[in-house]
Coordinates of C-alpha atoms in Angstrom, one line a residue:
M203 CA -16.1 -0.9 -11.5
R204 CA -15.7 -0.5 -15.3
S205 CA -15.1 -4.1 -16.7
A206 CA -17.4 -6.1 -18.9
G207 CA -18.2 -8.3 -16.0
V208 CA -20.1 -5.6 -14.1
K209 CA -21.9 -3.7 -16.9
G210 CA -25.1 -5.4 -15.9
L211 CA -24.8 -3.8 -12.5
G212 CA -24.9 -0.3 -14.0
V213 CA -28.1 -1.1 -15.8
C214 CA -29.7 -2.5 -12.7
K215 CA -28.5 0.5 -10.7
M216 CA -31.0 2.7 -12.7
F217 CA -33.9 0.4 -11.8
K218 CA -32.8 0.3 -8.2
I219 CA -32.7 4.0 -7.9
L220 CA -36.2 4.2 -9.5
A221 CA -37.5 1.6 -7.1
L222 CA -36.0 3.3 -4.1
G223 CA -37.5 6.6 -5.2
M224 CA -40.9 5.1 -5.7
R225 CA -40.7 3.5 -2.3
E226 CA -39.6 6.8 -0.7
H227 CA -42.6 8.5 -2.3
N228 CA -44.9 5.7 -1.1
E229 CA -45.6 4.5 -4.6
L230 CA -44.6 0.9 -3.9
P231 CA -45.9 -1.3 -1.1
K232 CA -43.2 -2.8 1.2
S233 CA -43.7 -6.4 0.0
T234 CA -43.5 -5.4 -3.7
F235 CA -40.4 -3.3 -3.0
A236 CA -38.7 -6.3 -1.4
L237 CA -39.4 -8.4 -4.4
V238 CA -38.1 -5.7 -6.7
K239 CA -34.8 -5.7 -4.8
V240 CA -34.5 -9.5 -5.0
G241 CA -35.2 -9.4 -8.7
L242 CA -32.6 -6.7 -9.3
T243 CA -30.0 -8.6 -7.4
L244 CA -30.5 -11.7 -9.5
C245 CA -30.5 -9.5 -12.6
A246 CA -27.2 -8.0 -11.7
F247 CA -25.7 -11.4 -11.0
F248 CA -27.0 -12.8 -14.3
F249 CA -25.7 -9.9 -16.3
G250 CA -22.4 -10.0 -14.5
V251 CA -21.8 -13.7 -15.1
L252 CA -22.8 -13.5 -18.8
S253 CA -20.6 -10.5 -19.4
A254 CA -17.7 -12.1 -17.7
H255 CA -18.1 -15.3 -19.6
A256 CA -18.4 -13.4 -22.9
A257 CA -15.1 -11.6 -22.1
G258 CA -13.5 -15.0 -21.5
Q259 CA -12.9 -14.4 -17.8
E260 CA -13.7 -17.7 -16.2
H261 CA -10.7 -18.2 -13.9
W262 CA -11.7 -17.4 -10.3
G263 CA -8.3 -17.6 -8.6
A264 CA -7.9 -18.1 -4.8
R265 CA -4.6 -16.3 -4.4
S266 CA -4.9 -14.9 -7.9
T267 CA -2.2 -13.2 -9.8
T268 CA -4.6 -12.2 -12.5
F269 CA -5.3 -8.7 -11.2
V270 CA -3.2 -5.7 -12.0
G271 CA -1.6 -3.3 -9.7
N272 CA -0.9 0.4 -9.9
E273 CA 0.2 1.9 -13.2
K274 CA 3.1 3.3 -11.1
P275 CA 5.0 0.3 -9.6
I276 CA 5.8 0.4 -5.9
V277 CA 9.5 0.3 -5.2
M278 CA 11.1 -0.8 -1.9
T279 CA 14.0 1.1 -0.4
G280 CA 16.6 0.4 2.2
R281 CA 18.3 -2.6 0.6
S282 CA 21.9 -1.8 1.5
K283 CA 23.6 -3.7 4.4
P284 CA 22.9 -2.1 7.8
D285 CA 25.4 -0.9 10.2
K286 CA 26.5 -3.3 12.9
D287 CA 24.6 -1.4 15.6
V288 CA 21.3 -1.9 13.7
H289 CA 19.8 -5.2 15.0
V290 CA 16.7 -7.2 16.0
N291 CA 16.4 -8.5 19.5
S292 CA 18.8 -11.4 20.1
G293 CA 17.6 -15.0 20.2
W294 CA 15.3 -15.0 17.2
K295 CA 14.6 -18.4 15.5
L296 CA 12.6 -18.7 12.4
F297 CA 10.5 -21.4 10.8
L298 CA 9.4 -20.5 7.2
V299 CA 7.4 -22.5 4.7
G300 CA 6.5 -21.4 1.1
T301 CA 4.7 -23.7 -1.3
N302 CA 4.4 -22.7 -5.0
R303 CA 3.6 -26.1 -6.5
Y304 CA 1.0 -28.7 -5.7
D305 CA 1.4 -32.3 -7.1
N306 CA -2.3 -33.3 -6.9
M307 CA -4.2 -30.1 -7.7
K308 CA -4.4 -28.9 -11.2
D309 CA -4.3 -25.2 -12.0
S310 CA -3.4 -24.5 -8.4
D311 CA 0.2 -23.4 -8.5
L312 CA 1.1 -20.1 -6.8
C313 CA 3.8 -17.7 -8.0
Y314 CA 5.3 -15.9 -5.0
A315 CA 4.9 -18.0 -1.9
V316 CA 8.5 -19.1 -2.1
A317 CA 9.7 -15.6 -2.9
D318 CA 7.9 -14.3 0.3
V319 CA 9.7 -16.6 2.7
T320 CA 13.0 -16.4 0.8
A321 CA 13.0 -12.6 1.1
L322 CA 12.0 -12.8 4.8
K323 CA 15.0 -15.1 5.4
A324 CA 17.4 -12.7 3.7
R325 CA 16.0 -9.7 5.5
F326 CA 16.3 -11.3 9.0
I327 CA 19.9 -12.3 8.2
E328 CA 20.7 -8.7 7.2
L329 CA 19.3 -7.7 10.6
G330 CA 21.6 -10.0 12.5
V331 CA 19.8 -13.3 12.8
P332 CA 22.3 -16.2 12.3
E333 CA 21.4 -18.3 9.2
E334 CA 21.7 -21.4 11.4
N335 CA 18.7 -20.1 13.4
I336 CA 16.4 -20.2 10.3
T337 CA 14.6 -23.3 9.1
I338 CA 13.1 -22.9 5.7
L339 CA 11.1 -25.4 3.5
T340 CA 10.2 -24.4 0.0
T341 CA 9.3 -25.8 -3.4
G342 CA 12.4 -26.8 -5.3
S343 CA 14.5 -27.5 -2.2
S344 CA 16.5 -30.7 -1.5
A345 CA 14.4 -33.8 -0.7
A346 CA 14.3 -33.2 3.1
L347 CA 13.2 -29.6 2.7
I348 CA 10.5 -29.9 0.1
P349 CA 7.2 -28.7 1.8
E350 CA 5.6 -32.1 2.0
K351 CA 3.5 -33.1 5.0
K352 CA 6.0 -35.4 6.7
N353 CA 8.9 -33.0 6.1
I354 CA 7.0 -30.0 7.6
E355 CA 5.9 -32.0 10.6
V356 CA 9.4 -33.4 11.3
A357 CA 11.1 -30.0 10.8
F358 CA 8.6 -28.2 12.9
K359 CA 8.9 -30.7 15.8
R360 CA 12.7 -30.2 15.7
F361 CA 12.2 -26.4 15.6
I362 CA 10.0 -26.5 18.7
T363 CA 12.4 -28.8 20.6
N364 CA 15.3 -26.5 20.0
L365 CA 13.5 -23.4 21.3
E366 CA 15.0 -22.2 24.6
K367 CA 14.0 -19.8 27.3
G368 CA 14.8 -16.3 26.2
D369 CA 14.3 -17.2 22.5
S370 CA 11.8 -15.4 20.2
A371 CA 10.1 -17.6 17.7
F372 CA 8.8 -16.5 14.3
V373 CA 6.7 -18.8 12.1
Y374 CA 5.5 -17.8 8.7
L375 CA 3.4 -20.0 6.4
S376 CA 2.6 -19.2 2.8
G377 CA 0.6 -21.5 0.5
H378 CA -2.9 -22.9 0.0
G379 CA -4.9 -24.0 3.0
F380 CA -8.3 -25.0 4.3
R381 CA -10.6 -24.0 7.1
F382 CA -13.5 -26.3 7.9
E383 CA -16.4 -24.3 9.5
R384 CA -18.2 -27.3 10.8
D385 CA -15.5 -28.5 13.1
K386 CA -13.4 -25.2 13.3
R387 CA -10.3 -27.1 12.2
T388 CA -7.7 -25.5 9.9
Y389 CA -5.0 -27.0 7.8
Y390 CA -2.0 -25.9 5.7
A391 CA -1.8 -27.6 2.3
P392 CA 1.6 -29.2 1.8
Q393 CA 2.9 -29.9 -1.7
N394 CA 1.6 -33.4 -1.7
V395 CA -1.9 -32.7 -0.3
V396 CA -4.7 -34.8 -1.8
V397 CA -8.1 -33.1 -2.3
T398 CA -10.4 -35.8 -3.4
S399 CA -12.5 -35.6 -0.2
K400 CA -12.6 -33.8 3.1
S401 CA -11.2 -36.9 4.9
E402 CA -8.3 -37.0 2.4
I403 CA -7.6 -33.3 3.0
I404 CA -7.4 -33.8 6.7
K405 CA -5.2 -37.0 6.3
T406 CA -2.7 -35.4 4.0
S407 CA -2.6 -31.8 5.4
V408 CA -0.8 -30.2 8.3
A409 CA -3.0 -29.1 11.1
I410 CA -2.5 -25.4 12.0
D411 CA -4.2 -25.9 15.3
D412 CA -1.6 -28.5 16.3
M413 CA 1.2 -26.2 15.3
I414 CA -0.2 -23.4 17.4
E415 CA -0.6 -25.7 20.4
S416 CA 3.0 -26.8 20.1
L417 CA 4.3 -23.3 19.7
R418 CA 2.3 -21.8 22.6
N419 CA 3.7 -24.6 24.9
S420 CA 7.3 -24.1 23.8
S421 CA 10.1 -22.6 25.9
A422 CA 10.3 -19.4 23.9
N423 CA 9.4 -16.2 25.6
L424 CA 7.8 -14.6 22.5
K425 CA 5.9 -16.6 19.9
W426 CA 4.9 -14.9 16.7
M427 CA 3.0 -16.9 14.1
T428 CA 1.8 -15.4 10.7
V429 CA -0.4 -17.3 8.3
D430 CA -0.7 -15.4 5.1
A431 CA -4.0 -16.8 4.1
C432 CA -7.6 -16.5 2.9
R433 CA -10.6 -17.8 4.9
N434 CA -12.9 -20.1 3.1
D435 CA -14.1 -23.7 3.3
P436 CA -14.2 -25.9 0.2
T437 CA -16.7 -28.3 1.8
E438 CA -19.1 -25.8 3.1
K439 CA -22.0 -27.0 0.9
L440 CA -20.9 -30.7 0.7
S441 CA -21.3 -33.7 3.0
D442 CA -18.3 -34.5 5.2
D443 CA -16.9 -37.0 2.7
S444 CA -18.2 -35.9 -0.6
S445 CA -15.9 -36.6 -3.5
F446 CA -14.3 -33.7 -5.1
G447 CA -12.8 -35.7 -8.0
A448 CA -10.2 -34.0 -10.0
L449 CA -11.4 -30.4 -9.3
S450 CA -8.9 -27.6 -9.5
A451 CA -7.9 -25.4 -6.6
N452 CA -10.0 -22.6 -8.0
Q453 CA -13.0 -24.8 -8.4
L454 CA -12.6 -25.8 -4.8
G455 CA -12.3 -22.2 -3.7
L456 CA -9.1 -23.0 -1.9
A457 CA -7.3 -20.2 -0.1
K458 CA -3.6 -19.4 0.2
G459 CA -2.8 -20.6 3.7
A460 CA -5.2 -21.2 6.6
I461 CA -6.7 -19.4 9.5
V462 CA -7.3 -20.7 13.0
D463 CA -9.7 -19.7 15.7
S464 CA -7.2 -17.8 17.9
A465 CA -9.4 -17.4 21.0
G466 CA -7.6 -18.2 24.2
L467 CA -4.1 -17.8 22.9
P468 CA -1.7 -16.6 25.7
D469 CA -0.4 -13.0 25.9
S470 CA 3.1 -14.2 24.8
F471 CA 1.6 -15.4 21.5
V472 CA 1.2 -13.0 18.6
F473 CA -1.0 -14.4 15.9
M474 CA -1.4 -12.5 12.6
Q475 CA -3.9 -13.6 10.0
G476 CA -3.5 -12.7 6.4
C477 CA -7.0 -11.4 6.1
E478 CA -10.4 -11.2 7.8
D479 CA -13.2 -13.8 7.4
G480 CA -14.4 -14.1 3.9
Q481 CA -11.5 -12.2 2.3
Y482 CA -8.6 -13.2 0.0
S483 CA -4.9 -13.1 0.7
L484 CA -3.4 -11.7 -2.5
E485 CA -0.1 -11.8 -4.4
S486 CA 0.9 -9.3 -7.1
P487 CA 2.9 -9.8 -10.3
D488 CA 3.9 -6.1 -10.1
L489 CA 5.5 -6.6 -6.7
Q490 CA 6.4 -10.3 -7.3
Q491 CA 5.4 -11.0 -3.8
G492 CA 2.3 -11.5 -1.6
L493 CA 1.0 -8.2 -0.3
M494 CA 1.4 -8.9 3.4
A495 CA 4.9 -10.3 2.9
Y496 CA 5.8 -7.1 1.0
A497 CA 4.4 -4.9 3.8
L498 CA 6.3 -6.9 6.4
L499 CA 9.5 -6.5 4.5
E500 CA 9.0 -2.8 4.4
A501 CA 8.5 -2.8 8.1
L502 CA 11.8 -4.7 8.6
Q503 CA 14.0 -2.1 6.7
Y504 CA 16.4 -0.1 8.7
D505 CA 16.8 3.1 6.5
N506 CA 13.8 5.4 6.8
N507 CA 11.6 2.6 8.3
P508 CA 8.0 3.6 7.6
A509 CA 6.7 1.7 10.7
D510 CA 8.9 3.9 13.0
R511 CA 6.4 6.7 12.7
D512 CA 7.9 8.8 15.5
K513 CA 11.3 8.5 14.0
S514 CA 12.8 7.5 17.3
G515 CA 15.1 5.0 15.8
E516 CA 13.5 2.3 17.9
L517 CA 10.7 0.2 16.5
K518 CA 8.3 -1.6 18.8
L519 CA 6.6 -4.8 17.7
V520 CA 3.2 -3.2 18.1
D521 CA 4.1 -0.5 15.7
L522 CA 5.5 -3.0 13.2
L523 CA 2.3 -5.1 13.2
S524 CA 0.1 -2.0 13.0
Y525 CA 2.0 -0.9 9.9
V526 CA 1.7 -4.3 8.3
Q527 CA -2.0 -4.3 8.8
S528 CA -2.6 -0.8 7.3
R529 CA -0.1 -1.1 4.5
T530 CA -1.4 -4.5 3.3
E531 CA -4.9 -3.0 3.1
E532 CA -3.6 0.0 1.2
L533 CA -1.8 -2.2 -1.3
A534 CA -4.9 -4.3 -1.8
R535 CA -6.9 -1.2 -2.6
C536 CA -4.5 -0.4 -5.4
C537 CA -5.3 -3.7 -7.1
R538 CA -8.1 -5.1 -9.3
D539 CA -9.1 -8.6 -10.1
R540 CA -9.7 -9.8 -13.6
F541 CA -13.3 -8.5 -13.3
N542 CA -11.9 -5.1 -12.4
R543 CA -13.4 -5.3 -8.9
P544 CA -11.4 -3.9 -5.9
C545 CA -9.3 -6.3 -4.0
I546 CA -9.8 -6.3 -0.2
Q547 CA -7.4 -7.7 2.3
R548 CA -7.3 -6.7 5.9
P549 CA -4.8 -8.6 8.1
A550 CA -6.2 -9.4 11.6
L551 CA -4.1 -9.4 14.8
T552 CA -4.7 -11.3 18.0
N553 CA -3.3 -10.4 21.4
D554 CA -1.5 -7.1 21.0
R555 CA -0.9 -6.5 24.7
L556 CA 2.6 -7.9 24.6
Q557 CA 4.2 -6.1 21.7
N558 CA 5.7 -3.1 23.5
A559 CA 9.0 -5.1 23.3
V560 CA 11.5 -3.3 21.1
F561 CA 11.9 -5.1 17.8
L562 CA 14.5 -3.0 15.9
T563 CA 16.9 -0.4 17.3
N564 CA 19.2 2.3 16.0
L565 CA 17.2 2.8 12.8
R566 CA 18.4 5.6 10.5
H567 CA 16.1 8.3 9.2
G568 CA 16.8 11.1 6.7
V569 CA 15.5 14.6 7.6
A570 CA 12.8 15.9 5.2
T571 CA 13.2 19.5 4.1
P572 CA 10.4 22.1 4.3
T573 CA 10.0 21.9 0.5
Q574 CA 9.2 18.2 0.8
R575 CA 6.5 18.6 3.4
Q576 CA 4.0 21.3 4.0
G577 CA 2.8 19.9 7.3
T578 CA 4.7 19.4 10.5
D579 CA 7.9 17.5 10.3
S580 CA 8.8 17.4 13.9
G581 CA 8.4 13.7 14.2
E582 CA 5.3 14.1 16.4
I583 CA 1.8 13.2 15.4
E584 CA -0.1 16.4 14.9
C585 CA -3.4 16.3 16.8
G586 CA -6.0 18.9 17.3
S587 CA -6.5 20.5 20.7
K588 CA -10.3 20.5 20.6
A589 CA -13.2 19.1 18.6
G590 CA -13.8 21.1 15.4
E591 CA -10.3 22.7 15.2
V592 CA -9.5 23.6 11.6
K593 CA -6.4 22.6 9.6
T594 CA -6.1 23.9 6.0
L595 CA -4.2 22.0 3.3
T596 CA -3.6 23.0 -0.2
I597 CA -4.1 19.9 -2.4
A598 CA -3.4 20.2 -6.1
G599 CA -3.8 24.0 -5.8
V600 CA -7.2 23.7 -4.0
Q601 CA -7.6 24.7 -0.4
V602 CA -9.3 22.1 1.7
N603 CA -10.3 22.6 5.4
F604 CA -10.2 19.6 7.7
H605 CA -11.7 19.6 11.3
W606 CA -10.4 17.6 14.2
A607 CA -12.5 14.8 15.6
P608 CA -10.9 13.8 18.9
S609 CA -10.8 10.2 20.3
G610 CA -13.8 9.3 22.4
R611 CA -16.8 7.2 23.1
F612 CA -20.3 7.6 21.7
Q613 CA -23.6 5.7 21.3
M614 CA -23.7 4.4 17.7
G615 CA -27.0 3.5 16.1
S616 CA -30.5 4.6 17.3
P617 CA -32.7 3.9 20.3
E618 CA -35.8 1.8 19.7
S619 CA -37.9 4.9 20.3
E620 CA -36.5 6.8 17.3
Q621 CA -39.1 7.2 14.5
K622 CA -38.6 5.3 11.3
R623 CA -35.5 3.5 12.6
L624 CA -34.3 0.3 11.0
E625 CA -33.4 -3.1 12.6
N626 CA -29.8 -2.7 11.5
E627 CA -29.3 0.3 13.8
T628 CA -28.8 -1.5 17.1
L629 CA -27.7 1.0 19.7
H630 CA -24.3 0.2 21.1
E631 CA -21.3 2.1 22.6
V632 CA -18.2 2.5 20.4
E633 CA -14.8 3.8 21.4
L634 CA -12.5 5.5 18.8
T635 CA -9.1 5.4 20.3
Q636 CA -7.4 7.8 17.9
G637 CA -8.6 11.2 16.7
F638 CA -8.7 12.0 13.0
W639 CA -9.1 15.0 10.7
I640 CA -12.2 15.0 8.6
A641 CA -13.0 17.2 5.6
E642 CA -15.2 20.2 6.2
T643 CA -17.3 19.3 3.1
E644 CA -17.8 16.6 0.6
T645 CA -15.1 16.5 -2.0
T646 CA -15.9 19.2 -4.6
Q647 CA -15.8 18.8 -8.3
E648 CA -13.0 21.4 -8.3
L649 CA -10.8 19.2 -6.1
W650 CA -11.6 16.0 -8.0
Q651 CA -10.8 17.7 -11.4
A652 CA -7.5 19.0 -10.0
V653 CA -6.4 15.6 -8.7
M654 CA -7.9 13.2 -11.2
G655 CA -8.1 15.3 -14.4
N656 CA -11.8 14.6 -15.0
N657 CA -15.2 15.5 -13.7
P658 CA -17.8 12.6 -14.0
S659 CA -20.6 14.6 -12.3
E660 CA -24.1 14.9 -13.6
F661 CA -24.7 18.3 -12.0
R662 CA -21.7 20.4 -13.0
N663 CA -20.6 23.1 -10.6
N664 CA -17.1 23.5 -9.3
H665 CA -18.4 24.2 -5.8
A666 CA -20.9 21.3 -5.7
P667 CA -19.9 17.8 -4.5
V668 CA -18.5 15.4 -7.1
E669 CA -20.9 12.6 -7.9
Q670 CA -21.3 9.8 -10.3
I671 CA -18.3 8.1 -8.6
S672 CA -18.0 4.5 -7.6
W673 CA -16.3 3.0 -4.6
D674 CA -13.5 1.9 -6.9
D675 CA -13.2 5.5 -8.2
C676 CA -12.7 6.6 -4.6
Q677 CA -9.9 4.1 -4.2
D678 CA -8.2 5.5 -7.3
F679 CA -8.7 9.0 -5.9
L680 CA -7.1 8.0 -2.6
N681 CA -4.2 6.3 -4.3
E682 CA -3.5 9.4 -6.4
L683 CA -3.7 11.6 -3.3
N684 CA -1.4 9.3 -1.2
S685 CA 1.1 8.9 -4.1
N686 CA 1.4 12.5 -5.2
Y687 CA 0.0 14.8 -2.6
S688 CA 1.2 13.3 0.7
S689 CA 3.8 16.0 1.2
V690 CA 1.1 18.4 2.4
L691 CA -0.1 16.1 5.1
P692 CA 0.6 16.5 8.8
Y693 CA 3.2 14.0 9.9
G694 CA 2.0 10.5 10.4
Y695 CA -1.2 10.8 8.4
R696 CA -2.6 9.4 5.1
Y697 CA -5.8 10.1 3.1
A698 CA -8.6 7.6 3.6
L699 CA -12.4 7.0 3.5
P700 CA -13.9 7.2 6.9
T701 CA -15.0 4.0 8.6
E702 CA -18.7 3.9 9.3
A703 CA -18.0 4.5 13.0
Q704 CA -15.9 7.5 12.2
W705 CA -18.5 8.9 9.9
E706 CA -21.4 8.7 12.4
Y707 CA -19.2 10.0 15.3
A708 CA -18.3 13.1 13.2
C709 CA -21.9 13.5 12.0
R710 CA -23.3 13.5 15.5
A711 CA -20.6 15.9 16.8
G712 CA -21.6 15.0 20.4
T713 CA -25.3 14.8 19.8
S714 CA -27.7 11.8 20.3
T715 CA -30.7 13.0 18.5
P716 CA -31.8 11.8 15.0
F717 CA -29.9 14.7 13.4
A718 CA -27.1 16.9 14.5
F719 CA -29.6 19.8 14.5
G720 CA -32.2 18.0 16.8
A721 CA -35.1 15.7 16.4
S722 CA -36.5 17.3 13.3
L723 CA -35.3 18.1 9.8
D724 CA -36.8 20.3 7.1
A725 CA -35.6 21.7 3.7
S726 CA -34.2 24.8 5.3
E727 CA -31.6 22.8 7.1
A728 CA -30.4 20.3 4.4
N729 CA -30.7 19.4 0.7
F730 CA -33.2 16.5 0.5
D731 CA -36.6 15.9 -0.9
G732 CA -38.5 18.5 1.2
N733 CA -41.8 16.8 0.5
Y734 CA -40.8 14.2 3.1
P735 CA -39.5 16.1 6.3
Y736 CA -38.9 14.4 9.6
G737 CA -40.5 15.0 13.0
A738 CA -41.9 18.4 13.4
G739 CA -40.2 19.7 10.2
A740 CA -42.5 21.4 7.7
K741 CA -42.7 20.4 4.0
G742 CA -40.4 22.3 1.7
A743 CA -38.8 22.4 -1.7
F744 CA -37.4 19.5 -3.6
K745 CA -34.4 20.9 -5.6
E746 CA -33.9 17.7 -7.6
R747 CA -30.2 18.2 -7.8
T748 CA -27.1 18.8 -5.6
T749 CA -26.4 22.2 -4.2
P750 CA -23.0 23.9 -3.6
V751 CA -21.2 22.8 -0.4
K752 CA -21.8 25.1 2.6
S753 CA -25.3 26.0 1.4
Y754 CA -26.6 25.1 4.8
A755 CA -25.5 25.5 8.4
P756 CA -22.7 23.2 9.7
N757 CA -22.9 20.9 12.7
D758 CA -21.2 21.7 16.1
W759 CA -17.8 20.5 14.8
G760 CA -18.0 22.8 11.7
L761 CA -18.9 20.0 9.2
Y762 CA -21.3 20.8 6.3
D763 CA -23.8 18.6 4.6
M764 CA -23.4 15.6 6.9
H765 CA -27.2 15.3 6.3
G766 CA -28.3 15.2 2.6
N767 CA -26.8 16.5 -0.7
V768 CA -25.0 13.3 -1.6
W769 CA -24.5 9.9 0.0
E770 CA -20.9 9.5 1.2
W771 CA -18.9 6.3 0.6
C772 CA -17.3 4.7 3.7
A773 CA -14.4 2.3 3.9
D774 CA -16.5 -0.6 5.3
L775 CA -18.1 -3.6 3.8
Y776 CA -21.8 -3.6 4.8
D777 CA -23.0 -6.3 7.3
R778 CA -26.6 -6.0 8.3
D779 CA -26.1 -7.6 11.7
F780 CA -22.6 -6.3 12.5
Y781 CA -23.9 -3.8 15.2
S782 CA -25.8 -6.5 17.1
T783 CA -23.3 -9.5 16.7
S784 CA -19.8 -8.0 16.7
E785 CA -17.7 -7.9 19.8
S786 CA -15.6 -5.2 18.2
R787 CA -16.6 -2.0 20.2
Q788 CA -13.2 -0.4 19.8
D789 CA -12.3 1.2 16.4
P790 CA -14.7 -1.1 14.5
E791 CA -14.3 -1.5 10.8
G792 CA -17.5 -3.0 9.5
G793 CA -18.5 -6.6 9.0
G794 CA -15.9 -7.7 6.4
R795 CA -18.5 -9.8 4.7
G796 CA -20.5 -9.5 1.5
S797 CA -20.0 -7.4 -1.5
D798 CA -21.8 -4.1 -0.7
Y799 CA -20.2 -1.0 0.7
V800 CA -21.6 1.4 3.3
L801 CA -23.0 4.7 2.3
R802 CA -24.0 7.4 4.9
G803 CA -25.8 10.7 5.1
G804 CA -28.7 10.6 2.7
S805 CA -28.9 12.7 -0.5
W806 CA -30.9 15.3 -2.4
N807 CA -33.0 12.4 -3.8
D808 CA -34.1 11.0 -0.5
G809 CA -36.6 11.8 2.3
A810 CA -35.4 13.1 5.6
K811 CA -35.6 9.7 7.3
S812 CA -32.7 8.5 5.2
C813 CA -30.6 11.5 6.3
R814 CA -30.7 10.5 10.0
S815 CA -27.3 10.2 11.7
S816 CA -27.8 6.5 12.2
Y817 CA -29.3 5.5 8.8
R818 CA -27.2 2.9 7.0
N819 CA -27.3 2.5 3.3
R820 CA -25.4 0.1 1.1
D821 CA -24.5 -0.5 -2.6
P822 CA -22.2 -2.8 -4.5
G823 CA -20.0 0.2 -5.3
N824 CA -21.6 1.6 -8.4
P825 CA -21.5 5.2 -9.5
S826 CA -24.7 7.3 -9.1
Y827 CA -25.7 10.9 -9.4
D828 CA -26.4 11.0 -5.6
C829 CA -23.2 9.3 -4.4
G830 CA -20.1 11.3 -3.4
V831 CA -17.1 11.2 -1.0
R832 CA -15.7 13.0 2.1
L833 CA -12.0 12.6 3.0
V834 CA -10.4 11.9 6.3
L835 CA -6.8 12.0 7.4
V836 CA -5.9 9.0 9.6
R837 CA -2.8 7.4 11.1

């Protein structure tokens, strides 16, 4: 994060590191340390707001088009008309709504909601859906098709009535919306919505819950509803009927679209949300579309379809939806808002047991040549045969070893008997359903320099881990790798940060003790402040800097420095209570709330207790001389 709006965070980071160090060395009492952290948080917020205001950045958009995308624009392919034998399953009927303009909300207009649904209509027609099977309401249409409340409700009722047994129904809504936490009701904002109070919003909006109920009770065999939307409540801190006056959409914190509680939906109902709780649904001026709509259009192309990962020529709905989820998140990571913060958008999917139905058939795929891809090009996902198996890739001229982490179950967190454990380490079983390749070491300065053309590290050594990198810097690194060095990857994989669950699974390498080496840790086993060993470990040296990778013994899967040297950024947002409250025990991806990111593994600057396999650290994403990164290859 390098904008004026976050310069204060960098200043506060120095004081935070100092306070953490003093606490680690028992120079601050716990109560004082807590007050220091609170003060630093307020300091960071104060400096951030002042700097943002000074830079003239006061527009906090909901579905904002004020961020910028990649320097290299992303270009869609596969626009030519398909052969006659390329088709979607017969009987699809579509209901599409895109609202760009709002009559009663100032500064609230969107740019690409209409473009999203118009492009989806065109793509489905290209794939064989008759135009008469598509109902579309958009800003700028004829009077009966303007997305006003009455028009939407009348058209949707007609759409539901016309659904027959054997039909497949697809509903896509794009525009502002509301979700009221107090009563769990959600609403889509039509063009003529009135936002002067909560009661007026409810009166003049379209209830998403009612649309879902009508669709789930329809005669169609398959019902697929997508609401490309954020999740926030404009009345969260107000009484039920407080007056909003003439507030703008941004002042209200309105979201594009709406999200509904999808619990209890039938198996024949696919419900895809634009993002997870607390996140924004984004649109891009570079792409001139919403990110999720763009990803969906990619997954609907028939030449070299990226969602058909096994290149079978037959695309299942489950694969299409999985691609849209991962691709939308990838596109969001390439974006920045006007404060130069990373944009996060993770679509969420409900009820994925049905989607083995084939969605597209007879897709065409070109054949890559050996010069285009160093890894396997057989069309089969390349997995390791056993834990720890090595795969060597040459990335930007630098050889990097990756080790196989097979799918499996493990106990994540720590038992209550573990010394110096924290309350956020609730022990629970996690299942990782897909194996992944994880780098043998932290990313070295040599690799970072070769890919990014710079070396920000405080402790210069080509063979030491790169540090002084923020979470944003890691996203830029991943984008560069996936854009320019994907040809060396095994088929079906991409570069990524590990999720918190993947990191701990690989760190433990089948163990359940505080460290992969057992119940103790001393300075002969890892690079940390040796004055503060753990368990039966003896006191040792404090090197006061990073050491070259592979300076200490690896764990049982051949991974070095999983304890100490540098903290390693993870993909997840930090949620203190996620372990104890989340029902996601299969492939979990963090809490999805807040603004801090997860760091794991401890560092040269910490005591051994912070290097435990279960220890969870967090930071807003700032660079530091004890923060680095370790790559994974995931599907």
